Amino acid sequence: MSIESWLAFFVACWIISLTPGAGAVASMASGLNYGFARGYWNALGLQLALLLQIVIVAAGVGALLATSALGFALIKWFGVGYLLYLAIRQWRAPTQEMSLQPRPIGRPLSLVLRGFVINISNPKAIVFILAVLPQFIDPGRPLLIQYMVMALTMVIVDLIVMAGYTGMAAKAMRLLDSPRQQRLLNRSFAVMYGIAAGLLATVRRV
């Protein structure tokens, strides 16, 4: 991969990561509920799923998934169901008196798992990676090194972007000093999860 190709890919990564999606919603919800330090574990789960998706594409399985109607549908509807489940949980999330009670303590492993499931259950991500990554691959050079460079680039960029989403939500939590405000924001995130589920439900195989 030439430096010109890498720079083009680097810009593409920023555009992809900054585009709001289920991962961004999950990062903001984690920052809202657990604060930055604890909520950022969700971003690690997102990246683990991203790395696995890149491995799947590099191994050629992504091409099979892109042409398998059943495999695509199973993964897609699992993702839709999981996002709806998160929407219901966020809608029902309890409020708390900020001056008297600390934030709930989320377990890092459960947050990592949540982020992983959100990303891995999105077949659009695999198909997108399958469509984008090969455009930046130089077939005359070692493929493994090129995939590793692109994977590292995507992960670093996405970690930075998700840190921004998580941090903004964590700071917003400090301004929510009433149960009514907290309930409103919780339900706003629930609606965003629902919208993400609806968008995922409309995805079709290319």
Short mmCIF file of C-alpha atoms in Angstrom, two decimals:
data_model
loop_
_atom_site.label_atom_id
_atom_site.label_comp_id
_atom_site.label_asym_id
_atom_site.label_seq_id
_atom_site.Cartn_x
_atom_site.Cartn_y
_atom_site.Cartn_z
CA MET A 1 0.00 0.00 0.00
CA SER A 2 1.42 3.36 -1.06
CA ILE A 3 1.35 6.38 1.22
CA GLU A 4 -1.19 8.00 -1.10
CA SER A 5 -3.51 4.99 -0.81
CA TRP A 6 -3.11 4.93 2.96
CA LEU A 7 -3.94 8.64 3.26
CA ALA A 8 -7.09 8.12 1.19
CA PHE A 9 -8.03 5.17 3.39
CA PHE A 10 -7.28 7.22 6.52
CA VAL A 11 -9.71 9.95 5.40
CA ALA A 12 -12.32 7.30 4.55
CA CYS A 13 -11.96 5.85 8.06
CA TRP A 14 -12.76 9.21 9.65
CA ILE A 15 -15.83 9.65 7.45
CA ILE A 16 -17.04 6.14 8.28
CA SER A 17 -16.47 6.47 12.03
CA LEU A 18 -18.01 9.94 12.34
CA THR A 19 -21.19 8.81 10.59
CA PRO A 20 -23.69 8.15 13.42
CA GLY A 21 -24.69 4.52 13.75
CA ALA A 22 -25.44 1.86 16.32
CA GLY A 23 -21.86 1.96 17.63
CA ALA A 24 -22.02 5.72 18.20
CA VAL A 25 -25.37 5.41 19.96
CA ALA A 26 -24.00 2.62 22.18
CA SER A 27 -20.93 4.72 23.04
CA MET A 28 -23.05 7.73 24.00
CA ALA A 29 -25.41 5.57 26.04
CA SER A 30 -22.46 4.02 27.89
CA GLY A 31 -21.00 7.45 28.65
CA LEU A 32 -24.39 8.63 29.86
CA ASN A 33 -24.98 5.64 32.13
CA TYR A 34 -21.49 4.91 33.48
CA GLY A 35 -19.25 7.92 32.82
CA PHE A 36 -16.25 8.01 30.51
CA ALA A 37 -13.75 5.77 32.31
CA ARG A 38 -16.20 2.89 32.74
CA GLY A 39 -18.36 3.48 29.67
CA TYR A 40 -15.37 3.47 27.30
CA TRP A 41 -15.09 -0.30 27.72
CA ASN A 42 -17.97 -0.47 25.24
CA ALA A 43 -15.65 0.94 22.55
CA LEU A 44 -13.21 -1.92 23.11
CA GLY A 45 -15.97 -4.40 22.31
CA LEU A 46 -16.79 -2.47 19.14
CA GLN A 47 -13.18 -2.72 18.01
CA LEU A 48 -12.89 -6.43 18.77
CA ALA A 49 -15.89 -7.02 16.53
CA LEU A 50 -14.39 -4.77 13.85
CA LEU A 51 -11.15 -6.74 13.91
CA LEU A 52 -13.06 -10.01 13.60
CA GLN A 53 -15.01 -8.61 10.65
CA ILE A 54 -11.77 -7.64 8.92
CA VAL A 55 -10.42 -11.15 9.51
CA ILE A 56 -13.63 -12.59 8.04
CA VAL A 57 -13.29 -10.43 4.95
CA ALA A 58 -9.58 -11.17 4.59
CA ALA A 59 -10.30 -14.90 4.81
CA GLY A 60 -12.85 -14.63 2.02
CA VAL A 61 -15.82 -15.55 4.19
CA GLY A 62 -17.24 -12.07 3.71
CA ALA A 63 -17.81 -12.78 0.02
CA LEU A 64 -19.79 -15.88 0.95
CA LEU A 65 -21.88 -13.93 3.46
CA ALA A 66 -22.56 -11.22 0.90
CA THR A 67 -24.04 -13.82 -1.46
CA SER A 68 -25.84 -15.96 1.14
CA ALA A 69 -29.41 -14.73 1.66
CA LEU A 70 -29.97 -16.93 4.71
CA GLY A 71 -26.70 -16.05 6.45
CA PHE A 72 -27.23 -12.35 5.82
CA ALA A 73 -30.83 -12.47 7.09
CA LEU A 74 -29.95 -14.40 10.26
CA ILE A 75 -27.23 -11.96 11.28
CA LYS A 76 -29.30 -8.92 10.31
CA TRP A 77 -32.41 -9.87 12.30
CA PHE A 78 -30.34 -10.88 15.31
CA GLY A 79 -28.82 -7.39 15.21
CA VAL A 80 -32.25 -5.77 14.88
CA GLY A 81 -33.56 -7.74 17.86
CA TYR A 82 -30.55 -6.88 20.02
CA LEU A 83 -30.82 -3.15 19.25
CA LEU A 84 -34.52 -3.24 20.14
CA TYR A 85 -33.66 -5.01 23.39
CA LEU A 86 -31.17 -2.23 24.21
CA ALA A 87 -33.82 0.36 23.31
CA ILE A 88 -36.27 -1.17 25.80
CA ARG A 89 -33.64 -1.33 28.53
CA GLN A 90 -32.62 2.29 27.96
CA TRP A 91 -36.27 3.41 27.96
CA ARG A 92 -36.83 1.70 31.31
CA ALA A 93 -33.51 2.81 32.82
CA PRO A 94 -34.09 4.21 36.34
CA THR A 95 -33.23 7.78 37.25
CA GLN A 96 -31.12 8.74 40.25
CA GLU A 97 -30.51 11.74 42.48
CA MET A 98 -27.11 12.95 41.26
CA SER A 99 -26.24 14.76 44.47
CA LEU A 100 -26.90 11.74 46.67
CA GLN A 101 -26.09 8.63 44.65
CA PRO A 102 -23.11 7.63 42.50
CA ARG A 103 -23.48 6.39 38.98
CA PRO A 104 -24.23 2.70 38.55
CA ILE A 105 -21.08 0.61 38.18
CA GLY A 106 -21.08 -1.23 34.86
CA ARG A 107 -18.97 -4.35 34.67
CA PRO A 108 -16.20 -3.91 32.05
CA LEU A 109 -16.72 -7.40 30.62
CA SER A 110 -20.45 -6.84 30.10
CA LEU A 111 -19.78 -3.50 28.40
CA VAL A 112 -17.15 -5.06 26.13
CA LEU A 113 -19.58 -7.86 25.27
CA ARG A 114 -22.37 -5.37 24.51
CA GLY A 115 -20.16 -3.42 22.11
CA PHE A 116 -18.97 -6.63 20.47
CA VAL A 117 -22.49 -7.96 19.89
CA ILE A 118 -23.68 -4.62 18.47
CA ASN A 119 -20.93 -4.52 15.85
CA ILE A 120 -20.67 -8.21 15.01
CA SER A 121 -24.43 -8.52 14.46
CA ASN A 122 -24.40 -5.90 11.73
CA PRO A 123 -23.92 -7.66 8.36
CA LYS A 124 -23.81 -4.27 6.67
CA ALA A 125 -20.42 -3.69 8.31
CA ILE A 126 -18.97 -6.89 6.84
CA VAL A 127 -20.38 -6.17 3.38
CA PHE A 128 -19.12 -2.58 3.63
CA ILE A 129 -15.62 -3.72 4.62
CA LEU A 130 -15.74 -6.25 1.79
CA ALA A 131 -16.58 -3.46 -0.67
CA VAL A 132 -14.12 -0.84 0.64
CA LEU A 133 -10.93 -2.58 1.76
CA PRO A 134 -10.06 -4.26 -1.56
CA GLN A 135 -10.04 -0.86 -3.26
CA PHE A 136 -6.96 0.10 -1.24
CA ILE A 137 -5.16 -3.22 -1.56
CA ASP A 138 -2.10 -3.49 -3.80
CA PRO A 139 -2.14 -7.09 -5.08
CA GLY A 140 1.55 -6.85 -5.88
CA ARG A 141 2.48 -6.45 -2.23
CA PRO A 142 2.06 -8.79 0.79
CA LEU A 143 -1.66 -8.88 1.61
CA LEU A 144 -1.30 -9.72 5.30
CA ILE A 145 0.75 -6.62 6.07
CA GLN A 146 -1.70 -4.40 4.17
CA TYR A 147 -4.69 -5.82 6.02
CA MET A 148 -2.89 -5.35 9.33
CA VAL A 149 -2.10 -1.71 8.51
CA MET A 150 -5.71 -1.03 7.52
CA ALA A 151 -7.09 -2.82 10.56
CA LEU A 152 -4.82 -0.82 12.89
CA THR A 153 -5.81 2.42 11.15
CA MET A 154 -9.54 1.69 11.40
CA VAL A 155 -9.32 0.70 15.06
CA ILE A 156 -7.28 3.76 16.12
CA VAL A 157 -9.57 6.18 14.28
CA ASP A 158 -12.71 4.52 15.63
CA LEU A 159 -11.35 4.51 19.19
CA ILE A 160 -10.73 8.26 18.95
CA VAL A 161 -14.21 8.93 17.56
CA MET A 162 -15.94 6.70 20.12
CA ALA A 163 -13.96 8.42 22.88
CA GLY A 164 -15.48 11.68 21.69
CA TYR A 165 -19.02 10.28 21.67
CA THR A 166 -18.55 8.66 25.11
CA GLY A 167 -16.95 11.76 26.60
CA MET A 168 -19.64 14.13 25.34
CA ALA A 169 -22.37 11.96 26.82
CA ALA A 170 -20.50 11.62 30.13
CA LYS A 171 -20.18 15.41 30.42
CA ALA A 172 -23.82 15.87 29.56
CA MET A 173 -24.71 13.63 32.50
CA ARG A 174 -23.35 16.25 34.91
CA LEU A 175 -26.03 18.67 33.75
CA LEU A 176 -28.86 16.23 34.44
CA ASP A 177 -29.69 17.09 38.02
CA SER A 178 -33.35 16.07 37.91
CA PRO A 179 -35.07 12.71 37.29
CA ARG A 180 -37.19 14.32 34.57
CA GLN A 181 -34.12 15.40 32.58
CA GLN A 182 -32.50 11.99 33.00
CA ARG A 183 -35.66 10.21 31.91
CA LEU A 184 -35.91 12.43 28.82
CA LEU A 185 -32.32 11.69 27.79
CA ASN A 186 -32.67 7.96 28.49
CA ARG A 187 -35.73 7.81 26.27
CA SER A 188 -33.98 9.85 23.60
CA PHE A 189 -31.25 7.22 23.45
CA ALA A 190 -33.90 4.50 23.43
CA VAL A 191 -35.46 6.13 20.38
CA MET A 192 -32.03 6.32 18.70
CA TYR A 193 -31.50 2.60 19.35
CA GLY A 194 -34.91 2.00 17.79
CA ILE A 195 -34.02 4.09 14.75
CA ALA A 196 -30.75 2.19 14.37
CA ALA A 197 -32.71 -1.07 14.51
CA GLY A 198 -35.12 0.23 11.88
CA LEU A 199 -32.29 1.28 9.58
CA LEU A 200 -30.59 -2.09 9.99
CA ALA A 201 -33.89 -3.82 9.13
CA THR A 202 -33.92 -2.01 5.76
CA VAL A 203 -30.46 -3.22 4.76
CA ARG A 204 -30.48 -5.49 1.71
CA ARG A 205 -27.80 -7.64 0.18
CA VAL A 206 -25.93 -6.00 -2.68
#
